[in-house]
Amino acid sequence: MVPKKIEEAFSEQIKHELESAYIYLSMAAYFDAEGFEGMGRWMRAQVQEEVTHAMRFYKHIIERGGHVKLHPLAMPQQDWQLPLAAFEAAYKHEQFITAKIDDLVKLAQAEGDHASRTLLQWFVDEQVEEEASTSKVVQELKLVGNEGRGILMIDRELGARTFVLAPDLAALYAQPAAAGA
Ligand code: OFO
């Protein structure tokens, strides 16, 4: 059975992960409207990834006999001055999420909840990547400044990103086997 405090904190984290998806969807809409197709695609892949982050917490609560309670999502920012401003906001948001994951680690330790440890370690590692990937784009955009060709090259590079569903989550979305199959 999942401890009550963990169930509540993980439900709250589902909200943060879905808010991440919502923020990145808003950024995708901004990039797509501004003609930055690659950045729009990168953000749309990030949206998918954030939803799977929420679903990792969801799966954990359900598997341990808990009840997921959903919270309202905050309205995301709709517009940015430049691609750099959007990616800076994304990097800052990832730092916020890292702090939330660190709080969850402390809570799981205080509750002596060893079952949450593996899940949270996955998120600790993931946040290193999340911060690194957004910060890398910020650095690249800063390097090229307002140079149009440079921005377009970054846009092309980011457009190569695709979303791949992690195999350990595939069961959440797979069709149930037909009876007698
Ligand atoms: Fe869920 O890692 Fe980004 O926000």
mmCIF file of C-alpha atoms and ligand atoms in Angstrom:
data_model
loop_
_atom_site.group_PDB
_atom_site.id
_atom_site.type_symbol
_atom_site.label_atom_id
_atom_site.label_comp_id
_atom_site.label_asym_id
_atom_site.label_seq_id
_atom_site.Cartn_x
_atom_site.Cartn_y
_atom_site.Cartn_z
ATOM 1 C CA MET A 1 0.000 0.000 0.000
ATOM 2 C CA VAL A 2 1.318 3.433 -0.890
ATOM 3 C CA PRO A 3 1.691 5.757 2.144
ATOM 4 C CA LYS A 4 -0.964 8.508 2.187
ATOM 5 C CA LYS A 5 1.581 11.354 2.110
ATOM 6 C CA ILE A 6 3.360 9.796 -0.871
ATOM 7 C CA GLU A 7 0.052 9.256 -2.671
ATOM 8 C CA GLU A 8 -0.798 12.934 -2.208
ATOM 9 C CA ALA A 9 2.667 14.214 -3.136
ATOM 10 C CA PHE A 10 2.827 11.986 -6.238
ATOM 11 C CA SER A 11 -0.663 13.162 -7.287
ATOM 12 C CA GLU A 12 0.627 16.726 -6.923
ATOM 13 C CA GLN A 13 3.668 15.804 -9.043
ATOM 14 C CA ILE A 14 1.325 14.475 -11.759
ATOM 15 C CA LYS A 15 -0.041 18.018 -11.885
ATOM 16 C CA HIS A 16 3.487 19.486 -12.213
ATOM 17 C CA GLU A 17 4.385 17.077 -15.019
ATOM 18 C CA LEU A 18 1.147 17.826 -16.872
ATOM 19 C CA GLU A 19 1.761 21.527 -16.368
ATOM 20 C CA SER A 20 5.175 20.980 -17.958
ATOM 21 C CA ALA A 21 3.384 19.368 -20.922
ATOM 22 C CA TYR A 22 0.965 22.306 -21.069
ATOM 23 C CA ILE A 23 3.777 24.893 -20.955
ATOM 24 C CA TYR A 24 5.701 23.076 -23.710
ATOM 25 C CA LEU A 25 2.538 22.746 -25.810
ATOM 26 C CA SER A 26 2.141 26.504 -25.497
ATOM 27 C CA MET A 27 5.769 26.940 -26.592
ATOM 28 C CA ALA A 28 5.173 24.527 -29.514
ATOM 29 C CA ALA A 29 2.182 26.638 -30.577
ATOM 30 C CA TYR A 30 4.355 29.768 -30.413
ATOM 31 C CA PHE A 31 7.159 28.183 -32.485
ATOM 32 C CA ASP A 32 4.742 26.698 -35.018
ATOM 33 C CA ALA A 33 2.990 30.067 -35.445
ATOM 34 C CA GLU A 34 6.339 31.833 -35.884
ATOM 35 C CA GLY A 35 7.552 29.375 -38.537
ATOM 36 C CA PHE A 36 10.174 27.615 -36.385
ATOM 37 C CA GLU A 37 9.073 24.124 -37.418
ATOM 38 C CA GLY A 38 11.993 22.287 -35.844
ATOM 39 C CA MET A 39 11.562 23.952 -32.466
ATOM 40 C CA GLY A 40 7.813 23.297 -32.646
ATOM 41 C CA ARG A 41 8.512 19.636 -33.327
ATOM 42 C CA TRP A 42 11.062 19.467 -30.484
ATOM 43 C CA MET A 43 8.510 20.936 -28.075
ATOM 44 C CA ARG A 44 5.734 18.607 -29.274
ATOM 45 C CA ALA A 45 8.012 15.632 -28.572
ATOM 46 C CA GLN A 46 8.716 17.141 -25.150
ATOM 47 C CA VAL A 47 4.957 17.359 -24.487
ATOM 48 C CA GLN A 48 4.660 13.609 -25.123
ATOM 49 C CA GLU A 49 7.587 12.950 -22.837
ATOM 50 C CA GLU A 50 6.106 15.023 -20.004
ATOM 51 C CA VAL A 51 2.824 13.115 -20.231
ATOM 52 C CA THR A 52 4.765 9.867 -19.782
ATOM 53 C CA HIS A 53 6.448 11.404 -16.720
ATOM 54 C CA ALA A 54 3.010 12.038 -15.230
ATOM 55 C CA MET A 55 2.022 8.477 -16.136
ATOM 56 C CA ARG A 56 5.027 7.025 -14.283
ATOM 57 C CA PHE A 57 3.688 8.539 -11.063
ATOM 58 C CA TYR A 58 0.144 7.488 -11.983
ATOM 59 C CA LYS A 59 1.228 3.880 -12.584
ATOM 60 C CA HIS A 60 3.156 3.772 -9.316
ATOM 61 C CA ILE A 61 0.177 4.998 -7.244
ATOM 62 C CA ILE A 62 -2.245 2.570 -8.909
ATOM 63 C CA GLU A 63 0.089 -0.432 -8.666
ATOM 64 C CA ARG A 64 0.389 0.146 -4.926
ATOM 65 C CA GLY A 65 -3.350 0.281 -4.345
ATOM 66 C CA GLY A 66 -3.611 4.064 -4.122
ATOM 67 C CA HIS A 67 -5.968 6.590 -5.668
ATOM 68 C CA VAL A 68 -4.777 9.275 -8.088
ATOM 69 C CA LYS A 69 -6.322 12.683 -7.382
ATOM 70 C CA LEU A 70 -6.026 15.232 -10.172
ATOM 71 C CA HIS A 71 -5.540 18.961 -9.643
ATOM 72 C CA PRO A 72 -6.345 21.946 -11.874
ATOM 73 C CA LEU A 73 -3.581 23.068 -14.214
ATOM 74 C CA ALA A 74 -2.280 26.637 -14.313
ATOM 75 C CA MET A 75 -2.718 28.708 -17.465
ATOM 76 C CA PRO A 76 0.622 28.714 -19.343
ATOM 77 C CA GLN A 77 2.306 31.776 -20.815
ATOM 78 C CA GLN A 78 1.168 32.180 -24.445
ATOM 79 C CA ASP A 79 3.905 34.204 -26.081
ATOM 80 C CA TRP A 80 7.617 34.901 -25.988
ATOM 81 C CA GLN A 81 9.701 37.663 -27.521
ATOM 82 C CA LEU A 82 12.240 35.316 -29.103
ATOM 83 C CA PRO A 83 13.071 31.580 -29.264
ATOM 84 C CA LEU A 84 15.833 32.284 -26.732
ATOM 85 C CA ALA A 85 13.297 33.618 -24.195
ATOM 86 C CA ALA A 86 11.147 30.490 -24.589
ATOM 87 C CA PHE A 87 14.091 28.115 -24.110
ATOM 88 C CA GLU A 88 15.343 30.134 -21.138
ATOM 89 C CA ALA A 89 11.872 29.748 -19.593
ATOM 90 C CA ALA A 90 11.983 26.000 -20.343
ATOM 91 C CA TYR A 91 15.368 25.679 -18.627
ATOM 92 C CA LYS A 92 14.120 27.613 -15.588
ATOM 93 C CA HIS A 93 11.022 25.415 -15.458
ATOM 94 C CA GLU A 94 13.154 22.274 -15.497
ATOM 95 C CA GLN A 95 15.115 23.628 -12.518
ATOM 96 C CA PHE A 96 11.776 24.086 -10.720
ATOM 97 C CA ILE A 97 10.834 20.468 -11.507
ATOM 98 C CA THR A 98 14.218 19.247 -10.274
ATOM 99 C CA ALA A 99 13.540 20.972 -6.935
ATOM 100 C CA LYS A 100 10.142 19.220 -6.763
ATOM 101 C CA ILE A 101 11.768 15.825 -7.398
ATOM 102 C CA ASP A 102 14.361 16.547 -4.689
ATOM 103 C CA ASP A 103 11.497 17.303 -2.248
ATOM 104 C CA LEU A 104 9.885 13.974 -3.148
ATOM 105 C CA VAL A 105 13.156 12.143 -2.479
ATOM 106 C CA LYS A 106 13.316 13.748 0.973
ATOM 107 C CA LEU A 107 9.687 12.854 1.661
ATOM 108 C CA ALA A 108 10.191 9.219 0.609
ATOM 109 C CA GLN A 109 13.222 9.028 2.907
ATOM 110 C CA ALA A 110 11.296 10.557 5.830
ATOM 111 C CA GLU A 111 8.435 8.091 5.250
ATOM 112 C CA GLY A 112 10.837 5.158 4.917
ATOM 113 C CA ASP A 113 9.139 4.366 1.597
ATOM 114 C CA HIS A 114 11.705 2.202 -0.156
ATOM 115 C CA ALA A 115 9.315 1.265 -2.965
ATOM 116 C CA SER A 116 9.362 4.862 -4.229
ATOM 117 C CA ARG A 117 13.135 4.961 -4.313
ATOM 118 C CA THR A 118 13.646 3.309 -7.708
ATOM 119 C CA LEU A 119 11.008 5.473 -9.327
ATOM 120 C CA LEU A 120 12.445 8.655 -7.852
ATOM 121 C CA GLN A 121 16.005 7.718 -8.801
ATOM 122 C CA TRP A 122 14.787 7.455 -12.403
ATOM 123 C CA PHE A 123 13.480 11.020 -12.103
ATOM 124 C CA VAL A 124 16.677 12.298 -10.444
ATOM 125 C CA ASP A 125 18.641 11.014 -13.471
ATOM 126 C CA GLU A 126 16.017 12.262 -15.932
ATOM 127 C CA GLN A 127 16.167 15.779 -14.486
ATOM 128 C CA VAL A 128 19.913 15.923 -15.152
ATOM 129 C CA GLU A 129 19.063 15.260 -18.811
ATOM 130 C CA GLU A 130 16.103 17.646 -18.860
ATOM 131 C CA GLU A 131 18.199 20.524 -17.529
ATOM 132 C CA ALA A 132 21.118 19.662 -19.836
ATOM 133 C CA SER A 133 19.000 19.489 -23.001
ATOM 134 C CA THR A 134 17.203 22.813 -22.421
ATOM 135 C CA SER A 135 20.377 24.560 -21.250
ATOM 136 C CA LYS A 136 22.244 23.330 -24.366
ATOM 137 C CA VAL A 137 19.684 24.995 -26.644
ATOM 138 C CA VAL A 138 19.897 28.201 -24.574
ATOM 139 C CA GLN A 139 23.690 28.240 -25.026
ATOM 140 C CA GLU A 140 23.426 27.597 -28.770
ATOM 141 C CA LEU A 141 20.843 30.344 -29.240
ATOM 142 C CA LYS A 142 22.988 32.755 -27.249
ATOM 143 C CA LEU A 143 25.997 31.905 -29.401
ATOM 144 C CA VAL A 144 24.231 32.704 -32.673
ATOM 145 C CA GLY A 145 22.473 35.788 -31.264
ATOM 146 C CA ASN A 146 20.185 37.443 -33.804
ATOM 147 C CA GLU A 147 21.952 35.857 -36.754
ATOM 148 C CA GLY A 148 19.096 34.436 -38.848
ATOM 149 C CA ARG A 149 21.056 31.647 -40.537
ATOM 150 C CA GLY A 150 22.348 30.404 -37.203
ATOM 151 C CA ILE A 151 18.841 30.285 -35.719
ATOM 152 C CA LEU A 152 17.578 28.378 -38.753
ATOM 153 C CA MET A 153 20.385 25.840 -38.399
ATOM 154 C CA ILE A 154 19.449 25.275 -34.751
ATOM 155 C CA ASP A 155 15.810 24.978 -35.807
ATOM 156 C CA ARG A 156 16.732 22.276 -38.313
ATOM 157 C CA GLU A 157 18.856 20.436 -35.770
ATOM 158 C CA LEU A 158 16.058 20.444 -33.164
ATOM 159 C CA GLY A 159 13.550 19.204 -35.728
ATOM 160 C CA ALA A 160 15.331 15.842 -35.827
ATOM 161 C CA ARG A 161 13.911 14.947 -32.427
ATOM 162 C CA THR A 162 11.298 12.194 -32.253
ATOM 163 C CA PHE A 163 9.324 10.813 -29.355
ATOM 164 C CA VAL A 164 9.798 7.161 -28.475
ATOM 165 C CA LEU A 165 7.618 5.540 -25.839
ATOM 166 C CA ALA A 166 9.785 3.908 -23.161
ATOM 167 C CA PRO A 167 9.316 0.106 -23.282
ATOM 168 C CA ASP A 168 8.490 -0.075 -19.552
ATOM 169 C CA LEU A 169 5.437 2.140 -20.142
ATOM 170 C CA ALA A 170 4.204 0.303 -23.238
ATOM 171 C CA ALA A 171 1.896 -1.910 -21.174
ATOM 172 C CA LEU A 172 -0.102 1.167 -20.111
ATOM 173 C CA TYR A 173 -1.127 1.761 -23.703
ATOM 174 C CA ALA A 174 -1.120 -1.725 -25.236
ATOM 175 C CA GLN A 175 -4.311 -3.464 -26.285
ATOM 176 C CA PRO A 176 -5.289 -6.203 -23.837
ATOM 177 C CA ALA A 177 -4.683 -9.661 -25.319
ATOM 178 C CA ALA A 178 -7.847 -11.081 -26.871
ATOM 179 C CA ALA A 179 -9.519 -13.807 -24.782
ATOM 180 C CA GLY A 180 -8.255 -17.224 -25.781
ATOM 181 C CA ALA A 181 -5.387 -15.720 -27.824
HETATM 182 FE FE1 OFO B 1 9.114 15.984 -16.438
HETATM 183 O O1 OFO B 1 10.761 16.657 -16.845
HETATM 184 FE FE2 OFO B 1 10.539 18.148 -17.789
HETATM 185 O O2 OFO B 1 9.398 19.012 -16.748
#
